[in-house]
Amino acid sequence: MGRAIKLEITHQSSDCKARTGFLHTPHGTVETPMFMPVGTRATVKFLSPEELKEMHAGVILANTYHLFLRPGEETIRLAGGIHKFMNYDGPVLTDSGGFQVFSLKDTRSISEEGVSFKSHLDGSKLFMSPEDSIRIQEAIGSDIAMSFDECIPYPSSYDYCKESVDRTIRWAERGLKVHTREDQALFGIVQGSEFADLREYCAKALVAMDFDGYSIGGTSVGESKETHYKMLDDTIKFLPEDKPRYEMGIGAINDIFEAVERGVDMFDCVLPTRIARHGTLMTSHGRITIKNNKYKNDFTALDDNCDCYTCKNFTKAYLNHLQRNNEGLGSRLLSIHNLRFLIKLVEEIRLAIKEDRFLQFKKETLESFGFDERGF
């Protein structure tokens, strides 16, 4: 059958499993590996679609759970789909809503049919099944949809994880059966926590279902870096070479390098915009807190190696002033910088892969941020 998306690998690194290429989608072609900004409620906080394009953002992630609550998937469908609704003509990925539903651990209950939970907005009783998640994502009209899964809390017992993985596999199959949009890809999500045999079991079961791509779930949820990277190793070797691999919820620089080195093509995280709103910035000289008094009379650019709108037009002193006074423009300018910084870093990663110097580039970059060679 035809595929809504296609991954075209153009270069495999000679020094590790990192690879670069193109992901062809119904709303354009984007280069991989890629960092995807998070637009939870059909908006990347404080940024316009034009600003996202100017910083060379590709795929934007929107959240099924939040859009299901407000404005509701029917409103987005009537608008002509998520792209017209938010005026973004690039590719959009929706998560399944599973992570948000399962984070409501005090108000939700799991059954074979799905999950009952209370809205965090008004406390109303709601229910989501694997079929509901797919139906909502089809109405939203994203280019890439996710299977409904349980994001297993860490740590969890082996028996609990086994039961959860079995259910996640059954839910993935149910979602796949009702998915009908030919212009929308559907990814399976591999779970299994820290248990290598469960990761293998889940990955093999999902690969047998022939999804359009595969997500690596359940990482970066409180485990150590050693455990996190072992989870990656225990998963990715069972995923096909010719389909996109997506590690969910990573945006730290060391995690990005470790994921790319293992052959991950896609990743997303709220980290850059969230920490920006609190005045923390990623720069080529390490992280800084712009609110600190030492920047009050610093009239230099935020990062002399950055090409973003913020760095080209404003000084640290001005950004310090905005942040100290809780000005909305400050949140906008800092968010622009952090997102462009990560997107530009991944552009440089792609170039390093193409020139077969990825491991050297990783070493140099992590050292400049104070990490050791393992990224710790």
mmCIF file of C-alpha atoms in Angstrom:
data_model
loop_
_atom_site.group_PDB
_atom_site.id
_atom_site.type_symbol
_atom_site.label_atom_id
_atom_site.label_comp_id
_atom_site.label_asym_id
_atom_site.label_seq_id
_atom_site.Cartn_x
_atom_site.Cartn_y
_atom_site.Cartn_z
ATOM 1 C CA MET A 1 0.000 0.000 0.000
ATOM 2 C CA GLY A 2 1.030 3.630 -0.409
ATOM 3 C CA ARG A 3 2.590 5.564 2.454
ATOM 4 C CA ALA A 4 1.609 9.055 3.597
ATOM 5 C CA ILE A 5 5.268 9.710 4.407
ATOM 6 C CA LYS A 6 8.562 8.369 3.147
ATOM 7 C CA LEU A 7 11.993 8.447 4.757
ATOM 8 C CA GLU A 8 14.871 8.856 2.303
ATOM 9 C CA ILE A 9 18.276 8.202 3.873
ATOM 10 C CA THR A 10 20.986 10.082 1.968
ATOM 11 C CA HIS A 11 24.036 9.474 4.161
ATOM 12 C CA GLN A 12 25.019 7.005 6.850
ATOM 13 C CA SER A 13 27.820 8.178 9.117
ATOM 14 C CA SER A 14 31.055 6.193 8.815
ATOM 15 C CA ASP A 15 31.841 6.549 12.540
ATOM 16 C CA CYS A 16 28.519 5.528 14.156
ATOM 17 C CA LYS A 17 24.844 4.820 13.382
ATOM 18 C CA ALA A 18 23.912 8.470 12.863
ATOM 19 C CA ARG A 19 22.190 9.102 9.542
ATOM 20 C CA THR A 20 20.768 12.010 7.617
ATOM 21 C CA GLY A 21 18.168 12.300 4.904
ATOM 22 C CA PHE A 22 14.724 13.624 4.056
ATOM 23 C CA LEU A 23 11.259 12.929 5.406
ATOM 24 C CA HIS A 24 8.673 13.454 2.680
ATOM 25 C CA THR A 25 5.225 14.386 4.037
ATOM 26 C CA PRO A 26 1.938 15.683 2.568
ATOM 27 C CA HIS A 27 2.896 19.191 3.732
ATOM 28 C CA GLY A 28 6.479 19.316 2.595
ATOM 29 C CA THR A 29 9.866 17.660 2.854
ATOM 30 C CA VAL A 30 12.056 18.160 5.911
ATOM 31 C CA GLU A 31 15.628 17.103 6.638
ATOM 32 C CA THR A 32 16.488 14.519 9.266
ATOM 33 C CA PRO A 33 17.558 14.274 11.995
ATOM 34 C CA MET A 34 15.255 17.035 13.194
ATOM 35 C CA PHE A 35 14.140 18.785 16.361
ATOM 36 C CA MET A 36 10.383 19.416 16.425
ATOM 37 C CA PRO A 37 9.075 22.451 18.358
ATOM 38 C CA VAL A 38 6.050 21.694 20.535
ATOM 39 C CA GLY A 39 2.834 23.574 19.757
ATOM 40 C CA THR A 40 0.660 21.970 22.424
ATOM 41 C CA ARG A 41 -2.605 23.813 21.738
ATOM 42 C CA ALA A 42 -1.986 24.416 18.012
ATOM 43 C CA THR A 43 0.482 27.171 18.868
ATOM 44 C CA VAL A 44 4.129 27.268 19.841
ATOM 45 C CA LYS A 45 3.894 29.579 22.834
ATOM 46 C CA PHE A 46 4.473 33.261 21.956
ATOM 47 C CA LEU A 47 5.623 32.498 18.369
ATOM 48 C CA SER A 48 3.876 33.083 15.045
ATOM 49 C CA PRO A 49 3.948 30.638 12.108
ATOM 50 C CA GLU A 50 6.093 33.152 10.220
ATOM 51 C CA GLU A 51 8.674 33.190 13.005
ATOM 52 C CA LEU A 52 8.763 29.386 13.038
ATOM 53 C CA LYS A 53 9.457 29.345 9.304
ATOM 54 C CA GLU A 54 12.139 32.022 9.669
ATOM 55 C CA MET A 55 14.007 29.839 12.177
ATOM 56 C CA HIS A 56 13.713 26.848 9.773
ATOM 57 C CA ALA A 57 11.357 24.808 11.925
ATOM 58 C CA GLY A 58 10.013 21.792 10.069
ATOM 59 C CA VAL A 59 7.533 19.494 11.790
ATOM 60 C CA ILE A 60 5.487 21.056 14.621
ATOM 61 C CA LEU A 61 3.985 18.852 17.335
ATOM 62 C CA ALA A 62 0.435 19.426 18.600
ATOM 63 C CA ASN A 63 -1.248 17.685 21.520
ATOM 64 C CA THR A 64 -4.305 15.495 20.996
ATOM 65 C CA TYR A 65 -5.460 15.617 24.630
ATOM 66 C CA HIS A 66 -5.461 19.408 24.869
ATOM 67 C CA LEU A 67 -7.067 19.914 21.446
ATOM 68 C CA PHE A 68 -9.709 17.306 22.314
ATOM 69 C CA LEU A 69 -10.663 19.420 25.353
ATOM 70 C CA ARG A 70 -10.374 22.800 23.622
ATOM 71 C CA PRO A 71 -11.509 23.683 21.027
ATOM 72 C CA GLY A 72 -12.564 20.096 20.254
ATOM 73 C CA GLU A 73 -11.602 18.108 17.194
ATOM 74 C CA GLU A 74 -14.862 18.986 15.395
ATOM 75 C CA THR A 75 -13.980 22.689 15.403
ATOM 76 C CA ILE A 76 -10.574 21.907 13.884
ATOM 77 C CA ARG A 77 -12.186 19.634 11.282
ATOM 78 C CA LEU A 78 -14.668 22.363 10.325
ATOM 79 C CA ALA A 79 -11.766 24.818 10.002
ATOM 80 C CA GLY A 80 -10.279 22.569 7.319
ATOM 81 C CA GLY A 81 -7.781 20.764 9.545
ATOM 82 C CA ILE A 82 -4.953 21.726 11.861
ATOM 83 C CA HIS A 83 -2.839 23.388 9.157
ATOM 84 C CA LYS A 84 -5.542 25.892 8.189
ATOM 85 C CA PHE A 85 -6.678 26.318 11.785
ATOM 86 C CA MET A 86 -3.225 27.449 12.968
ATOM 87 C CA ASN A 87 -2.095 28.877 9.594
ATOM 88 C CA TYR A 88 0.965 26.638 9.405
ATOM 89 C CA ASP A 89 1.549 25.008 6.036
ATOM 90 C CA GLY A 90 4.427 22.763 7.154
ATOM 91 C CA PRO A 91 4.090 19.231 8.526
ATOM 92 C CA VAL A 92 2.287 18.664 11.830
ATOM 93 C CA LEU A 93 2.574 15.667 14.154
ATOM 94 C CA THR A 94 0.035 14.874 16.866
ATOM 95 C CA ASP A 95 0.800 12.756 19.895
ATOM 96 C CA SER A 96 -1.857 10.282 20.997
ATOM 97 C CA GLY A 97 -2.908 12.030 24.180
ATOM 98 C CA GLY A 98 -1.703 9.034 26.156
ATOM 99 C CA PHE A 99 1.085 10.796 28.051
ATOM 100 C CA GLN A 100 -1.238 13.548 29.269
ATOM 101 C CA VAL A 101 -4.031 11.128 30.179
ATOM 102 C CA PHE A 102 -1.695 8.882 32.135
ATOM 103 C CA SER A 103 -0.124 11.865 33.907
ATOM 104 C CA LEU A 104 -3.536 12.387 35.552
ATOM 105 C CA LYS A 105 -2.785 9.426 37.781
ATOM 106 C CA ASP A 106 -4.968 10.591 40.673
ATOM 107 C CA THR A 107 -8.104 10.895 38.551
ATOM 108 C CA ARG A 108 -7.854 8.172 35.914
ATOM 109 C CA SER A 109 -8.502 4.445 35.738
ATOM 110 C CA ILE A 110 -7.320 1.973 33.092
ATOM 111 C CA SER A 111 -9.363 -0.819 31.560
ATOM 112 C CA GLU A 112 -8.913 -2.953 28.486
ATOM 113 C CA GLU A 113 -11.289 -0.650 26.640
ATOM 114 C CA GLY A 114 -9.333 2.522 27.391
ATOM 115 C CA VAL A 115 -8.846 5.155 30.070
ATOM 116 C CA SER A 116 -11.434 6.996 32.168
ATOM 117 C CA PHE A 117 -10.200 10.336 33.499
ATOM 118 C CA LYS A 118 -11.255 13.773 34.672
ATOM 119 C CA SER A 119 -10.572 16.896 32.679
ATOM 120 C CA HIS A 120 -7.912 19.068 34.280
ATOM 121 C CA LEU A 121 -9.964 22.073 33.139
ATOM 122 C CA ASP A 122 -13.343 21.493 34.792
ATOM 123 C CA GLY A 123 -13.219 18.040 36.378
ATOM 124 C CA SER A 124 -15.718 16.548 33.925
ATOM 125 C CA LYS A 125 -15.580 12.788 33.448
ATOM 126 C CA LEU A 126 -14.110 11.708 30.113
ATOM 127 C CA PHE A 127 -13.028 8.518 28.388
ATOM 128 C CA MET A 128 -10.476 7.810 25.677
ATOM 129 C CA SER A 129 -9.955 4.521 23.869
ATOM 130 C CA PRO A 130 -7.367 3.683 21.196
ATOM 131 C CA GLU A 131 -10.116 4.125 18.608
ATOM 132 C CA ASP A 132 -11.060 7.528 20.065
ATOM 133 C CA SER A 133 -7.455 8.712 19.898
ATOM 134 C CA ILE A 134 -7.191 7.778 16.215
ATOM 135 C CA ARG A 135 -10.598 9.306 15.415
ATOM 136 C CA ILE A 136 -9.587 12.586 17.069
ATOM 137 C CA GLN A 137 -6.228 12.697 15.282
ATOM 138 C CA GLU A 138 -7.870 11.977 11.936
ATOM 139 C CA ALA A 139 -10.301 14.866 12.522
ATOM 140 C CA ILE A 140 -7.401 17.136 13.485
ATOM 141 C CA GLY A 141 -5.723 16.165 10.211
ATOM 142 C CA SER A 142 -2.070 15.930 11.236
ATOM 143 C CA ASP A 143 0.493 14.512 8.824
ATOM 144 C CA ILE A 144 1.695 12.029 11.456
ATOM 145 C CA ALA A 145 -0.456 10.460 14.182
ATOM 146 C CA MET A 146 0.597 8.360 17.166
ATOM 147 C CA SER A 147 -0.831 5.117 18.521
ATOM 148 C CA PHE A 148 -2.538 5.290 21.915
ATOM 149 C CA ASP A 149 -0.222 3.781 24.507
ATOM 150 C CA GLU A 150 0.536 3.789 28.205
ATOM 151 C CA CYS A 151 3.614 5.765 29.164
ATOM 152 C CA ILE A 152 4.869 3.532 31.959
ATOM 153 C CA PRO A 153 5.975 5.411 35.102
ATOM 154 C CA TYR A 154 9.563 4.951 36.224
ATOM 155 C CA PRO A 155 10.408 2.919 38.159
ATOM 156 C CA SER A 156 7.818 0.168 37.729
ATOM 157 C CA SER A 157 7.861 -3.528 38.513
ATOM 158 C CA TYR A 158 8.559 -6.033 35.779
ATOM 159 C CA ASP A 159 5.105 -7.602 36.158
ATOM 160 C CA TYR A 160 3.361 -4.247 35.818
ATOM 161 C CA CYS A 161 5.446 -3.371 32.752
ATOM 162 C CA LYS A 162 4.699 -6.707 31.100
ATOM 163 C CA GLU A 163 0.966 -6.255 31.610
ATOM 164 C CA SER A 164 1.169 -2.669 30.327
ATOM 165 C CA VAL A 165 3.235 -3.570 27.261
ATOM 166 C CA ASP A 166 0.783 -6.336 26.344
ATOM 167 C CA ARG A 167 -2.068 -3.834 26.566
ATOM 168 C CA THR A 168 -0.149 -1.207 24.583
ATOM 169 C CA ILE A 169 0.405 -3.764 21.798
ATOM 170 C CA ARG A 170 -3.300 -4.653 21.745
ATOM 171 C CA TRP A 171 -4.228 -0.975 21.717
ATOM 172 C CA ALA A 172 -1.810 -0.323 18.839
ATOM 173 C CA GLU A 173 -3.470 -3.057 16.805
ATOM 174 C CA ARG A 174 -6.932 -1.679 17.526
ATOM 175 C CA GLY A 175 -5.864 1.829 16.509
ATOM 176 C CA LEU A 176 -4.278 0.553 13.320
ATOM 177 C CA LYS A 177 -7.495 -1.236 12.334
ATOM 178 C CA VAL A 178 -9.605 1.929 12.493
ATOM 179 C CA HIS A 179 -7.047 4.296 10.940
ATOM 180 C CA THR A 180 -8.351 5.212 7.480
ATOM 181 C CA ARG A 181 -6.746 8.487 6.353
ATOM 182 C CA GLU A 182 -4.386 7.764 3.483
ATOM 183 C CA ASP A 183 -2.812 11.227 3.814
ATOM 184 C CA GLN A 184 -1.849 10.623 7.459
ATOM 185 C CA ALA A 185 0.960 8.369 8.709
ATOM 186 C CA LEU A 186 0.558 6.342 11.903
ATOM 187 C CA PHE A 187 3.444 5.467 14.218
ATOM 188 C CA GLY A 188 3.641 2.675 16.767
ATOM 189 C CA ILE A 189 5.159 3.484 20.169
ATOM 190 C CA VAL A 190 7.619 1.086 21.806
ATOM 191 C CA GLN A 191 7.373 0.823 25.592
ATOM 192 C CA GLY A 192 8.995 -1.521 28.116
ATOM 193 C CA SER A 193 10.654 0.789 30.644
ATOM 194 C CA GLU A 194 14.158 -0.420 31.605
ATOM 195 C CA PHE A 195 13.571 -4.086 30.762
ATOM 196 C CA ALA A 196 15.472 -5.147 27.633
ATOM 197 C CA ASP A 197 13.332 -8.207 26.899
ATOM 198 C CA LEU A 198 10.112 -6.154 27.077
ATOM 199 C CA ARG A 199 11.581 -3.509 24.779
ATOM 200 C CA GLU A 200 12.487 -6.224 22.271
ATOM 201 C CA TYR A 201 9.093 -7.907 22.624
ATOM 202 C CA CYS A 202 7.183 -4.654 22.117
ATOM 203 C CA ALA A 203 9.323 -3.487 19.196
ATOM 204 C CA LYS A 204 9.030 -6.788 17.337
ATOM 205 C CA ALA A 205 5.259 -6.917 17.827
ATOM 206 C CA LEU A 206 4.809 -3.377 16.469
ATOM 207 C CA VAL A 207 7.189 -3.898 13.549
ATOM 208 C CA ALA A 208 5.143 -6.944 12.552
ATOM 209 C CA MET A 209 2.112 -4.637 12.255
ATOM 210 C CA ASP A 210 3.972 -2.541 9.634
ATOM 211 C CA PHE A 211 3.468 0.985 10.972
ATOM 212 C CA ASP A 212 4.675 3.994 8.968
ATOM 213 C CA GLY A 213 7.256 4.792 11.643
ATOM 214 C CA TYR A 214 8.200 3.963 15.206
ATOM 215 C CA SER A 215 8.435 6.019 18.368
ATOM 216 C CA ILE A 216 10.609 5.218 21.357
ATOM 217 C CA GLY A 217 8.523 5.988 24.422
ATOM 218 C CA GLY A 218 9.037 5.854 28.155
ATOM 219 C CA THR A 219 12.444 7.553 28.238
ATOM 220 C CA SER A 220 13.449 10.754 30.017
ATOM 221 C CA VAL A 221 10.829 10.150 32.713
ATOM 222 C CA GLY A 222 13.111 10.244 35.750
ATOM 223 C CA GLU A 223 15.618 7.504 35.034
ATOM 224 C CA SER A 224 19.404 8.019 35.103
ATOM 225 C CA LYS A 225 21.252 8.891 31.916
ATOM 226 C CA GLU A 226 22.849 5.428 31.861
ATOM 227 C CA THR A 227 19.410 3.807 32.041
ATOM 228 C CA HIS A 228 17.973 6.226 29.484
ATOM 229 C CA TYR A 229 20.623 5.441 26.892
ATOM 230 C CA LYS A 230 20.361 1.716 27.594
ATOM 231 C CA MET A 231 16.618 1.949 26.890
ATOM 232 C CA LEU A 232 17.515 3.469 23.527
ATOM 233 C CA ASP A 233 20.028 0.722 22.780
ATOM 234 C CA ASP A 234 17.549 -1.967 23.805
ATOM 235 C CA THR A 235 14.911 -0.572 21.422
ATOM 236 C CA ILE A 236 16.442 0.882 18.306
ATOM 237 C CA LYS A 237 18.241 -2.266 17.147
ATOM 238 C CA PHE A 238 14.849 -3.888 16.568
ATOM 239 C CA LEU A 239 13.415 -1.032 14.476
ATOM 240 C CA PRO A 240 13.581 -1.074 10.660
ATOM 241 C CA GLU A 241 16.258 0.949 8.886
ATOM 242 C CA ASP A 242 13.918 2.309 6.217
ATOM 243 C CA LYS A 243 11.334 3.963 8.478
ATOM 244 C CA PRO A 244 11.585 7.036 10.712
ATOM 245 C CA ARG A 245 12.577 6.578 14.358
ATOM 246 C CA TYR A 246 11.258 9.119 16.818
ATOM 247 C CA GLU A 247 12.353 9.464 20.448
ATOM 248 C CA MET A 248 9.617 11.290 22.294
ATOM 249 C CA GLY A 249 10.201 14.135 24.729
ATOM 250 C CA ILE A 250 13.934 14.894 24.520
ATOM 251 C CA GLY A 251 15.438 18.356 24.088
ATOM 252 C CA ALA A 252 18.558 18.399 26.250
ATOM 253 C CA ILE A 253 21.711 18.769 24.174
ATOM 254 C CA ASN A 254 23.403 15.626 25.500
ATOM 255 C CA ASP A 255 20.253 13.545 24.937
ATOM 256 C CA ILE A 256 19.987 14.773 21.347
ATOM 257 C CA PHE A 257 23.570 13.772 20.567
ATOM 258 C CA GLU A 258 23.121 10.337 22.146
ATOM 259 C CA ALA A 259 19.894 9.731 20.231
ATOM 260 C CA VAL A 260 21.327 10.801 16.873
ATOM 261 C CA GLU A 261 24.433 8.661 17.414
ATOM 262 C CA ARG A 262 22.148 5.625 17.745
ATOM 263 C CA GLY A 263 20.172 6.392 14.582
ATOM 264 C CA VAL A 264 17.195 8.420 15.841
ATOM 265 C CA ASP A 265 15.671 10.710 13.188
ATOM 266 C CA MET A 266 13.150 12.814 15.137
ATOM 267 C CA PHE A 267 12.763 14.258 18.631
ATOM 268 C CA ASP A 268 10.666 16.898 20.389
ATOM 269 C CA CYS A 269 10.498 18.622 23.751
ATOM 270 C CA VAL A 270 8.888 21.590 25.521
ATOM 271 C CA LEU A 271 12.252 22.258 27.197
ATOM 272 C CA PRO A 272 13.548 25.162 25.055
ATOM 273 C CA THR A 273 10.385 27.269 25.328
ATOM 274 C CA ARG A 274 9.624 26.298 28.933
ATOM 275 C CA ILE A 275 13.041 27.269 30.288
ATOM 276 C CA ALA A 276 13.034 30.404 28.107
ATOM 277 C CA ARG A 277 9.910 31.664 29.857
ATOM 278 C CA HIS A 278 11.831 31.392 33.124
ATOM 279 C CA GLY A 279 14.878 33.207 31.740
ATOM 280 C CA THR A 280 17.201 30.251 31.101
ATOM 281 C CA LEU A 281 18.938 30.247 27.738
ATOM 282 C CA MET A 282 20.973 27.765 25.741
ATOM 283 C CA THR A 283 24.034 29.385 24.190
ATOM 284 C CA SER A 284 27.191 28.213 22.482
ATOM 285 C CA HIS A 285 28.998 29.073 25.738
ATOM 286 C CA GLY A 286 26.642 27.029 27.929
ATOM 287 C CA ARG A 287 23.411 27.823 29.744
ATOM 288 C CA ILE A 288 22.869 31.265 31.234
ATOM 289 C CA THR A 289 20.181 32.846 33.424
ATOM 290 C CA ILE A 290 19.510 36.196 31.807
ATOM 291 C CA LYS A 291 17.852 37.649 34.928
ATOM 292 C CA ASN A 292 21.163 37.605 36.804
ATOM 293 C CA ASN A 293 22.452 41.034 37.802
ATOM 294 C CA LYS A 294 25.708 40.619 35.866
ATOM 295 C CA TYR A 295 23.789 41.116 32.606
ATOM 296 C CA LYS A 296 22.143 44.412 33.695
ATOM 297 C CA ASN A 297 24.729 46.510 31.849
ATOM 298 C CA ASP A 298 25.955 43.915 29.350
ATOM 299 C CA PHE A 299 25.358 45.431 25.928
ATOM 300 C CA THR A 300 26.690 42.489 23.922
ATOM 301 C CA ALA A 301 24.602 40.046 21.901
ATOM 302 C CA LEU A 302 23.150 37.059 23.712
ATOM 303 C CA ASP A 303 25.201 34.601 21.607
ATOM 304 C CA ASP A 304 27.695 35.775 18.993
ATOM 305 C CA ASN A 305 27.436 32.389 17.248
ATOM 306 C CA CYS A 306 23.652 32.504 16.860
ATOM 307 C CA ASP A 307 21.812 33.861 13.822
ATOM 308 C CA CYS A 308 18.368 34.213 15.420
ATOM 309 C CA TYR A 309 16.294 37.419 15.399
ATOM 310 C CA THR A 310 16.945 37.957 19.105
ATOM 311 C CA CYS A 311 20.717 37.706 18.878
ATOM 312 C CA LYS A 312 20.879 39.926 15.805
ATOM 313 C CA ASN A 313 18.799 42.738 17.299
ATOM 314 C CA PHE A 314 18.944 42.850 21.116
ATOM 315 C CA THR A 315 21.507 42.953 23.906
ATOM 316 C CA LYS A 316 21.749 40.953 27.106
ATOM 317 C CA ALA A 317 21.014 44.156 29.030
ATOM 318 C CA TYR A 318 17.701 44.640 27.228
ATOM 319 C CA LEU A 319 16.722 40.980 27.657
ATOM 320 C CA ASN A 320 17.646 41.239 31.343
ATOM 321 C CA HIS A 321 15.361 44.299 31.630
ATOM 322 C CA LEU A 322 12.442 42.515 29.942
ATOM 323 C CA GLN A 323 12.801 39.417 32.080
ATOM 324 C CA ARG A 324 13.079 41.338 35.355
ATOM 325 C CA ASN A 325 9.866 43.164 34.505
ATOM 326 C CA ASN A 326 7.965 40.090 33.254
ATOM 327 C CA GLU A 327 7.395 41.666 29.856
ATOM 328 C CA GLY A 328 5.725 39.443 27.265
ATOM 329 C CA LEU A 329 8.238 40.492 24.637
ATOM 330 C CA GLY A 330 10.947 38.941 26.796
ATOM 331 C CA SER A 331 9.265 35.528 26.684
ATOM 332 C CA ARG A 332 8.913 35.841 22.908
ATOM 333 C CA LEU A 333 12.520 36.842 22.290
ATOM 334 C CA LEU A 334 13.965 34.216 24.622
ATOM 335 C CA SER A 335 11.755 31.491 23.108
ATOM 336 C CA ILE A 336 12.855 32.497 19.607
ATOM 337 C CA HIS A 337 16.475 32.168 20.654
ATOM 338 C CA ASN A 338 16.223 28.797 22.396
ATOM 339 C CA LEU A 339 14.259 27.199 19.556
ATOM 340 C CA ARG A 340 16.545 28.557 16.859
ATOM 341 C CA PHE A 341 19.583 27.524 18.908
ATOM 342 C CA LEU A 342 18.430 23.880 19.001
ATOM 343 C CA ILE A 343 17.304 23.861 15.370
ATOM 344 C CA LYS A 344 20.650 25.340 14.300
ATOM 345 C CA LEU A 345 22.515 22.791 16.431
ATOM 346 C CA VAL A 346 20.707 19.979 14.640
ATOM 347 C CA GLU A 347 21.545 21.617 11.294
ATOM 348 C CA GLU A 348 25.201 21.469 12.336
ATOM 349 C CA ILE A 349 24.741 17.854 13.418
ATOM 350 C CA ARG A 350 23.401 17.000 9.962
ATOM 351 C CA LEU A 351 26.413 18.643 8.333
ATOM 352 C CA ALA A 352 28.782 16.751 10.631
ATOM 353 C CA ILE A 353 27.096 13.457 9.680
ATOM 354 C CA LYS A 354 27.413 14.254 5.977
ATOM 355 C CA GLU A 355 31.120 15.018 6.465
ATOM 356 C CA ASP A 356 31.706 11.871 8.595
ATOM 357 C CA ARG A 357 32.817 13.839 11.665
ATOM 358 C CA PHE A 358 29.785 13.435 13.902
ATOM 359 C CA LEU A 359 31.602 11.885 16.888
ATOM 360 C CA GLN A 360 34.235 14.610 16.850
ATOM 361 C CA PHE A 361 31.554 17.300 16.655
ATOM 362 C CA LYS A 362 29.679 15.633 19.518
ATOM 363 C CA LYS A 363 32.828 15.571 21.671
ATOM 364 C CA GLU A 364 33.653 19.230 21.020
ATOM 365 C CA THR A 365 30.106 20.450 21.600
ATOM 366 C CA LEU A 366 29.510 18.496 24.793
ATOM 367 C CA GLU A 367 32.866 19.603 26.196
ATOM 368 C CA SER A 368 31.900 23.230 25.566
ATOM 369 C CA PHE A 369 28.782 22.604 27.673
ATOM 370 C CA GLY A 370 30.666 20.871 30.463
ATOM 371 C CA PHE A 371 29.598 17.280 29.677
ATOM 372 C CA ASP A 372 32.012 14.360 29.483
ATOM 373 C CA GLU A 373 32.341 12.202 26.375
ATOM 374 C CA ARG A 374 29.379 10.055 27.429
ATOM 375 C CA GLY A 375 27.142 13.085 27.659
ATOM 376 C CA PHE A 376 26.917 12.955 31.468
#
